């Protein structure tokens, strides 16, 4: 539900701001999480070259199965020295992490690229300069899944039906009984859960 809806809002916003597969690589941060994993599946299905960052290298096969072509260690973004500008790499980004990761990604965006910012797993502070905005025309697109108007909700849900490969949905979802929720909560806090869990 919420993860799929948020993921599709991100992809839709990026495409409305000019992203298309021929523009280059799209980064998805936090790829093993709910929003990240669905975003990878949607982008891969739409023909994008998807690179994802994760702290769980053990999930590489899972992420490649969803549509990622390359897996990065999250520390390459979260522990990098923050510079005003770096070599241009990303045509677009679905960012579920924020914090230092978003600061690093901003400096690596291609000219005119956009970032759909939808999460804050890495913190809510953003340390950056205006240089990516002024010299490269980079956009940060804030994604809100709560207050969307009804007509846009219907449009986004239709896009999910069209663009999310249902054959990959089973790999994204696990099911637990209500009694398993306390143990599941501990696993979530330890970053040991991938995709979405249905209770």
PDB file of C-alpha atoms in Angstrom:
ATOM      1  CA  UNK A   1       0.000   0.000   0.000  1.00  0.00           C
ATOM      2  CA  UNK A   2       1.897   3.027   1.285  1.00  0.00           C
ATOM      3  CA  UNK A   3       5.303   1.881   0.024  1.00  0.00           C
ATOM      4  CA  UNK A   4       4.026   1.182  -3.480  1.00  0.00           C
ATOM      5  CA  UNK A   5       2.075   4.420  -3.603  1.00  0.00           C
ATOM      6  CA  UNK A   6       5.082   6.457  -2.416  1.00  0.00           C
ATOM      7  CA  UNK A   7       7.402   4.700  -4.874  1.00  0.00           C
ATOM      8  CA  UNK A   8       5.093   5.458  -7.793  1.00  0.00           C
ATOM      9  CA  UNK A   9       4.744   9.092  -6.677  1.00  0.00           C
ATOM     10  CA  UNK A  10       8.548   9.325  -6.819  1.00  0.00           C
ATOM     11  CA  UNK A  11       8.853   7.804 -10.288  1.00  0.00           C
ATOM     12  CA  UNK A  12       5.967   9.922 -11.571  1.00  0.00           C
ATOM     13  CA  UNK A  13       7.501  13.141 -10.198  1.00  0.00           C
ATOM     14  CA  UNK A  14      10.889  12.325 -11.722  1.00  0.00           C
ATOM     15  CA  UNK A  15       9.327  11.631 -15.105  1.00  0.00           C
ATOM     16  CA  UNK A  16       7.261  14.813 -14.951  1.00  0.00           C
ATOM     17  CA  UNK A  17      10.588  16.625 -14.488  1.00  0.00           C
ATOM     18  CA  UNK A  18      12.086  15.090 -17.612  1.00  0.00           C
ATOM     19  CA  UNK A  19      13.566  11.758 -16.520  1.00  0.00           C
ATOM     20  CA  UNK A  20      13.567   9.040 -19.165  1.00  0.00           C
ATOM     21  CA  UNK A  21      15.613   5.839 -19.561  1.00  0.00           C
ATOM     22  CA  UNK A  22      17.997   7.300 -22.140  1.00  0.00           C
ATOM     23  CA  UNK A  23      19.068  10.087 -19.736  1.00  0.00           C
ATOM     24  CA  UNK A  24      21.252   7.683 -17.726  1.00  0.00           C
ATOM     25  CA  UNK A  25      21.478   5.887 -14.417  1.00  0.00           C
ATOM     26  CA  UNK A  26      18.856   6.290 -11.707  1.00  0.00           C
ATOM     27  CA  UNK A  27      19.900   5.809  -8.084  1.00  0.00           C
ATOM     28  CA  UNK A  28      17.562   4.335  -5.468  1.00  0.00           C
ATOM     29  CA  UNK A  29      18.869   4.754  -1.917  1.00  0.00           C
ATOM     30  CA  UNK A  30      17.801   2.258   0.721  1.00  0.00           C
ATOM     31  CA  UNK A  31      17.012  -0.323  -1.930  1.00  0.00           C
ATOM     32  CA  UNK A  32      16.168  -3.224   0.383  1.00  0.00           C
ATOM     33  CA  UNK A  33      13.433  -1.261   2.179  1.00  0.00           C
ATOM     34  CA  UNK A  34       9.772  -1.081   1.242  1.00  0.00           C
ATOM     35  CA  UNK A  35       9.799   2.083  -0.860  1.00  0.00           C
ATOM     36  CA  UNK A  36      13.226   1.398  -2.333  1.00  0.00           C
ATOM     37  CA  UNK A  37      12.467  -2.163  -3.408  1.00  0.00           C
ATOM     38  CA  UNK A  38       9.200  -1.218  -5.110  1.00  0.00           C
ATOM     39  CA  UNK A  39      10.885   1.751  -6.806  1.00  0.00           C
ATOM     40  CA  UNK A  40      13.564  -0.577  -8.207  1.00  0.00           C
ATOM     41  CA  UNK A  41      10.889  -2.923  -9.573  1.00  0.00           C
ATOM     42  CA  UNK A  42       8.941  -0.080 -11.204  1.00  0.00           C
ATOM     43  CA  UNK A  43      12.012   1.631 -12.681  1.00  0.00           C
ATOM     44  CA  UNK A  44      13.482  -1.632 -13.935  1.00  0.00           C
ATOM     45  CA  UNK A  45      10.167  -2.545 -15.549  1.00  0.00           C
ATOM     46  CA  UNK A  46      10.101   0.847 -17.292  1.00  0.00           C
ATOM     47  CA  UNK A  47      13.531   0.285 -18.847  1.00  0.00           C
ATOM     48  CA  UNK A  48      15.742   2.368 -16.559  1.00  0.00           C
ATOM     49  CA  UNK A  49      19.291   1.452 -15.564  1.00  0.00           C
ATOM     50  CA  UNK A  50      18.910   1.270 -11.786  1.00  0.00           C
ATOM     51  CA  UNK A  51      21.726   1.458  -9.240  1.00  0.00           C
ATOM     52  CA  UNK A  52      20.818   0.972  -5.601  1.00  0.00           C
ATOM     53  CA  UNK A  53      22.560   1.507  -2.286  1.00  0.00           C
ATOM     54  CA  UNK A  54      22.094  -0.779   0.684  1.00  0.00           C
ATOM     55  CA  UNK A  55      23.765  -1.681   3.927  1.00  0.00           C
ATOM     56  CA  UNK A  56      22.945  -5.334   3.322  1.00  0.00           C
ATOM     57  CA  UNK A  57      25.156  -6.765   0.576  1.00  0.00           C
ATOM     58  CA  UNK A  58      23.513 -10.134   1.281  1.00  0.00           C
ATOM     59  CA  UNK A  59      20.434  -8.759  -0.513  1.00  0.00           C
ATOM     60  CA  UNK A  60      22.292  -8.237  -3.829  1.00  0.00           C
ATOM     61  CA  UNK A  61      20.597 -11.134  -5.621  1.00  0.00           C
ATOM     62  CA  UNK A  62      17.179 -10.015  -4.367  1.00  0.00           C
ATOM     63  CA  UNK A  63      17.801  -6.452  -5.577  1.00  0.00           C
ATOM     64  CA  UNK A  64      19.114  -7.572  -8.956  1.00  0.00           C
ATOM     65  CA  UNK A  65      16.064  -9.799  -9.300  1.00  0.00           C
ATOM     66  CA  UNK A  66      13.893  -6.714  -8.855  1.00  0.00           C
ATOM     67  CA  UNK A  67      15.707  -4.831 -11.611  1.00  0.00           C
ATOM     68  CA  UNK A  68      18.870  -3.264 -10.157  1.00  0.00           C
ATOM     69  CA  UNK A  69      21.919  -3.472 -12.404  1.00  0.00           C
ATOM     70  CA  UNK A  70      24.441  -2.430  -9.746  1.00  0.00           C
ATOM     71  CA  UNK A  71      24.553  -2.579  -5.944  1.00  0.00           C
ATOM     72  CA  UNK A  72      26.486   0.051  -3.955  1.00  0.00           C
ATOM     73  CA  UNK A  73      27.425  -0.113  -0.314  1.00  0.00           C
ATOM     74  CA  UNK A  74      25.501   2.607   1.502  1.00  0.00           C
ATOM     75  CA  UNK A  75      28.709   3.844   3.140  1.00  0.00           C
ATOM     76  CA  UNK A  76      29.883   5.029  -0.305  1.00  0.00           C
ATOM     77  CA  UNK A  77      27.222   7.720   0.078  1.00  0.00           C
ATOM     78  CA  UNK A  78      26.671   8.056   3.822  1.00  0.00           C
ATOM     79  CA  UNK A  79      30.329   8.242   4.849  1.00  0.00           C
ATOM     80  CA  UNK A  80      31.770  10.088   1.859  1.00  0.00           C
ATOM     81  CA  UNK A  81      33.373  13.473   2.317  1.00  0.00           C
ATOM     82  CA  UNK A  82      30.706  16.054   1.452  1.00  0.00           C
ATOM     83  CA  UNK A  83      31.840  18.262  -1.412  1.00  0.00           C
ATOM     84  CA  UNK A  84      29.893  21.031  -3.157  1.00  0.00           C
ATOM     85  CA  UNK A  85      30.113  19.230  -6.520  1.00  0.00           C
ATOM     86  CA  UNK A  86      31.446  15.873  -7.687  1.00  0.00           C
ATOM     87  CA  UNK A  87      31.572  14.065 -11.018  1.00  0.00           C
ATOM     88  CA  UNK A  88      28.105  13.982 -12.594  1.00  0.00           C
ATOM     89  CA  UNK A  89      26.604  10.500 -12.472  1.00  0.00           C
ATOM     90  CA  UNK A  90      22.884  10.289 -11.650  1.00  0.00           C
ATOM     91  CA  UNK A  91      20.124  11.339 -14.048  1.00  0.00           C
ATOM     92  CA  UNK A  92      17.597  10.862 -11.255  1.00  0.00           C
ATOM     93  CA  UNK A  93      17.269   9.524  -7.732  1.00  0.00           C
ATOM     94  CA  UNK A  94      14.602   8.082  -5.457  1.00  0.00           C
ATOM     95  CA  UNK A  95      15.965   8.946  -2.012  1.00  0.00           C
ATOM     96  CA  UNK A  96      14.534   7.175   1.029  1.00  0.00           C
ATOM     97  CA  UNK A  97      17.497   7.982   3.285  1.00  0.00           C
ATOM     98  CA  UNK A  98      18.164  11.774   3.386  1.00  0.00           C
ATOM     99  CA  UNK A  99      20.854  13.055   5.771  1.00  0.00           C
ATOM    100  CA  UNK A 100      24.444  12.788   4.587  1.00  0.00           C
ATOM    101  CA  UNK A 101      23.440  10.384   1.812  1.00  0.00           C
ATOM    102  CA  UNK A 102      21.245  13.032   0.193  1.00  0.00           C
ATOM    103  CA  UNK A 103      24.018  15.619   0.528  1.00  0.00           C
ATOM    104  CA  UNK A 104      26.414  13.323  -1.335  1.00  0.00           C
ATOM    105  CA  UNK A 105      23.883  12.437  -4.030  1.00  0.00           C
ATOM    106  CA  UNK A 106      23.123  16.123  -4.655  1.00  0.00           C
ATOM    107  CA  UNK A 107      26.766  16.745  -5.520  1.00  0.00           C
ATOM    108  CA  UNK A 108      26.750  13.814  -7.979  1.00  0.00           C
ATOM    109  CA  UNK A 109      23.609  14.709  -9.951  1.00  0.00           C
ATOM    110  CA  UNK A 110      23.782  15.302 -13.695  1.00  0.00           C
ATOM    111  CA  UNK A 111      22.826  18.660 -15.108  1.00  0.00           C
ATOM    112  CA  UNK A 112      19.050  19.124 -14.868  1.00  0.00           C
ATOM    113  CA  UNK A 113      18.581  15.942 -12.831  1.00  0.00           C
ATOM    114  CA  UNK A 114      16.020  15.534 -10.073  1.00  0.00           C
ATOM    115  CA  UNK A 115      15.845  13.773  -6.732  1.00  0.00           C
ATOM    116  CA  UNK A 116      12.513  12.538  -5.387  1.00  0.00           C
ATOM    117  CA  UNK A 117      13.010  12.820  -1.609  1.00  0.00           C
ATOM    118  CA  UNK A 118      10.555  10.645   0.301  1.00  0.00           C
ATOM    119  CA  UNK A 119      12.240   9.368   3.452  1.00  0.00           C
ATOM    120  CA  UNK A 120      14.601  10.182   6.289  1.00  0.00           C
ATOM    121  CA  UNK A 121      16.116   6.905   7.440  1.00  0.00           C
ATOM    122  CA  UNK A 122      19.501   8.666   7.627  1.00  0.00           C
ATOM    123  CA  UNK A 123      18.260  11.724   9.521  1.00  0.00           C
ATOM    124  CA  UNK A 124      16.386  14.912   8.748  1.00  0.00           C
ATOM    125  CA  UNK A 125      19.293  17.344   8.383  1.00  0.00           C
ATOM    126  CA  UNK A 126      20.649  18.361   4.977  1.00  0.00           C
ATOM    127  CA  UNK A 127      24.157  19.794   4.748  1.00  0.00           C
ATOM    128  CA  UNK A 128      24.846  21.188   1.282  1.00  0.00           C
ATOM    129  CA  UNK A 129      25.521  24.299  -0.761  1.00  0.00           C
ATOM    130  CA  UNK A 130      23.426  25.984  -3.451  1.00  0.00           C
ATOM    131  CA  UNK A 131      25.949  24.971  -6.145  1.00  0.00           C
ATOM    132  CA  UNK A 132      24.090  21.857  -7.401  1.00  0.00           C
ATOM    133  CA  UNK A 133      20.989  24.025  -7.857  1.00  0.00           C
ATOM    134  CA  UNK A 134      22.693  27.040  -9.430  1.00  0.00           C
ATOM    135  CA  UNK A 135      25.372  25.383 -11.565  1.00  0.00           C
ATOM    136  CA  UNK A 136      23.587  22.163 -12.555  1.00  0.00           C
ATOM    137  CA  UNK A 137      19.914  23.045 -12.259  1.00  0.00           C
ATOM    138  CA  UNK A 138      19.270  20.117  -9.911  1.00  0.00           C
ATOM    139  CA  UNK A 139      15.800  19.730  -8.378  1.00  0.00           C
ATOM    140  CA  UNK A 140      14.774  18.204  -5.066  1.00  0.00           C
ATOM    141  CA  UNK A 141      11.175  17.061  -5.355  1.00  0.00           C
ATOM    142  CA  UNK A 142       9.478  16.597  -1.995  1.00  0.00           C
ATOM    143  CA  UNK A 143       7.172  13.569  -2.048  1.00  0.00           C
ATOM    144  CA  UNK A 144       4.148  13.553   0.249  1.00  0.00           C
ATOM    145  CA  UNK A 145       1.941  10.465   0.109  1.00  0.00           C
ATOM    146  CA  UNK A 146      -0.545  11.560   2.785  1.00  0.00           C
ATOM    147  CA  UNK A 147      -2.232  14.710   1.467  1.00  0.00           C
ATOM    148  CA  UNK A 148      -2.520  13.799  -2.218  1.00  0.00           C
ATOM    149  CA  UNK A 149      -5.774  14.924  -3.876  1.00  0.00           C
ATOM    150  CA  UNK A 150      -8.204  12.180  -4.854  1.00  0.00           C
ATOM    151  CA  UNK A 151      -7.761  12.595  -8.613  1.00  0.00           C
ATOM    152  CA  UNK A 152      -3.983  12.253  -8.335  1.00  0.00           C
ATOM    153  CA  UNK A 153      -4.359   9.223  -6.032  1.00  0.00           C
ATOM    154  CA  UNK A 154      -6.472   7.484  -8.657  1.00  0.00           C
ATOM    155  CA  UNK A 155      -3.954   8.334 -11.388  1.00  0.00           C
ATOM    156  CA  UNK A 156      -1.014   7.046  -9.331  1.00  0.00           C
ATOM    157  CA  UNK A 157      -2.810   3.806  -8.406  1.00  0.00           C
ATOM    158  CA  UNK A 158      -3.529   3.233 -12.089  1.00  0.00           C
ATOM    159  CA  UNK A 159       0.155   3.758 -12.849  1.00  0.00           C
ATOM    160  CA  UNK A 160       1.037   1.168 -10.193  1.00  0.00           C
ATOM    161  CA  UNK A 161      -1.319  -1.294 -11.879  1.00  0.00           C
ATOM    162  CA  UNK A 162       0.378  -0.588 -15.214  1.00  0.00           C
ATOM    163  CA  UNK A 163       4.025  -0.239 -14.157  1.00  0.00           C
ATOM    164  CA  UNK A 164       4.629  -2.544 -11.169  1.00  0.00           C
ATOM    165  CA  UNK A 165       5.436  -6.034 -12.449  1.00  0.00           C
ATOM    166  CA  UNK A 166       3.095  -8.226 -10.423  1.00  0.00           C
ATOM    167  CA  UNK A 167       5.369 -11.217 -10.927  1.00  0.00           C
ATOM    168  CA  UNK A 168       7.915  -9.514  -8.663  1.00  0.00           C
ATOM    169  CA  UNK A 169       5.408  -8.597  -5.964  1.00  0.00           C
ATOM    170  CA  UNK A 170       5.732 -11.930  -4.142  1.00  0.00           C
ATOM    171  CA  UNK A 171       9.481 -11.363  -3.742  1.00  0.00           C
ATOM    172  CA  UNK A 172       8.752  -7.980  -2.120  1.00  0.00           C
ATOM    173  CA  UNK A 173       6.217  -9.244   0.413  1.00  0.00           C
ATOM    174  CA  UNK A 174       6.246 -11.510   3.439  1.00  0.00           C
ATOM    175  CA  UNK A 175       3.324 -12.366   5.719  1.00  0.00           C
ATOM    176  CA  UNK A 176       3.336 -12.788   9.518  1.00  0.00           C
ATOM    177  CA  UNK A 177       0.698 -13.504  12.140  1.00  0.00           C
ATOM    178  CA  UNK A 178      -0.260 -10.843  14.687  1.00  0.00           C
ATOM    179  CA  UNK A 179       1.590 -12.733  17.416  1.00  0.00           C
ATOM    180  CA  UNK A 180       4.836 -12.394  15.451  1.00  0.00           C
ATOM    181  CA  UNK A 181       4.748  -8.580  15.422  1.00  0.00           C
ATOM    182  CA  UNK A 182       6.946  -8.017  18.544  1.00  0.00           C
ATOM    183  CA  UNK A 183       9.759 -10.119  17.041  1.00  0.00           C
ATOM    184  CA  UNK A 184       9.208  -8.481  13.643  1.00  0.00           C
ATOM    185  CA  UNK A 185       9.527  -5.021  15.217  1.00  0.00           C
ATOM    186  CA  UNK A 186      12.937  -5.946  16.650  1.00  0.00           C
ATOM    187  CA  UNK A 187      14.049  -7.203  13.226  1.00  0.00           C
ATOM    188  CA  UNK A 188      12.868  -3.993  11.550  1.00  0.00           C
ATOM    189  CA  UNK A 189      14.825  -1.849  14.028  1.00  0.00           C
ATOM    190  CA  UNK A 190      17.938  -3.947  13.331  1.00  0.00           C
ATOM    191  CA  UNK A 191      17.512  -3.437   9.557  1.00  0.00           C
ATOM    192  CA  UNK A 192      16.918  -7.134   8.973  1.00  0.00           C
ATOM    193  CA  UNK A 193      13.618  -6.892   7.068  1.00  0.00           C
ATOM    194  CA  UNK A 194      13.385  -6.380   3.322  1.00  0.00           C
ATOM    195  CA  UNK A 195      10.426  -5.212   1.265  1.00  0.00           C
ATOM    196  CA  UNK A 196       7.059  -5.073   2.996  1.00  0.00           C
ATOM    197  CA  UNK A 197       5.467  -7.293   5.632  1.00  0.00           C
ATOM    198  CA  UNK A 198       1.733  -7.998   5.747  1.00  0.00           C
ATOM    199  CA  UNK A 199       0.303  -8.732   9.218  1.00  0.00           C
TER     200      UNK A 199
END
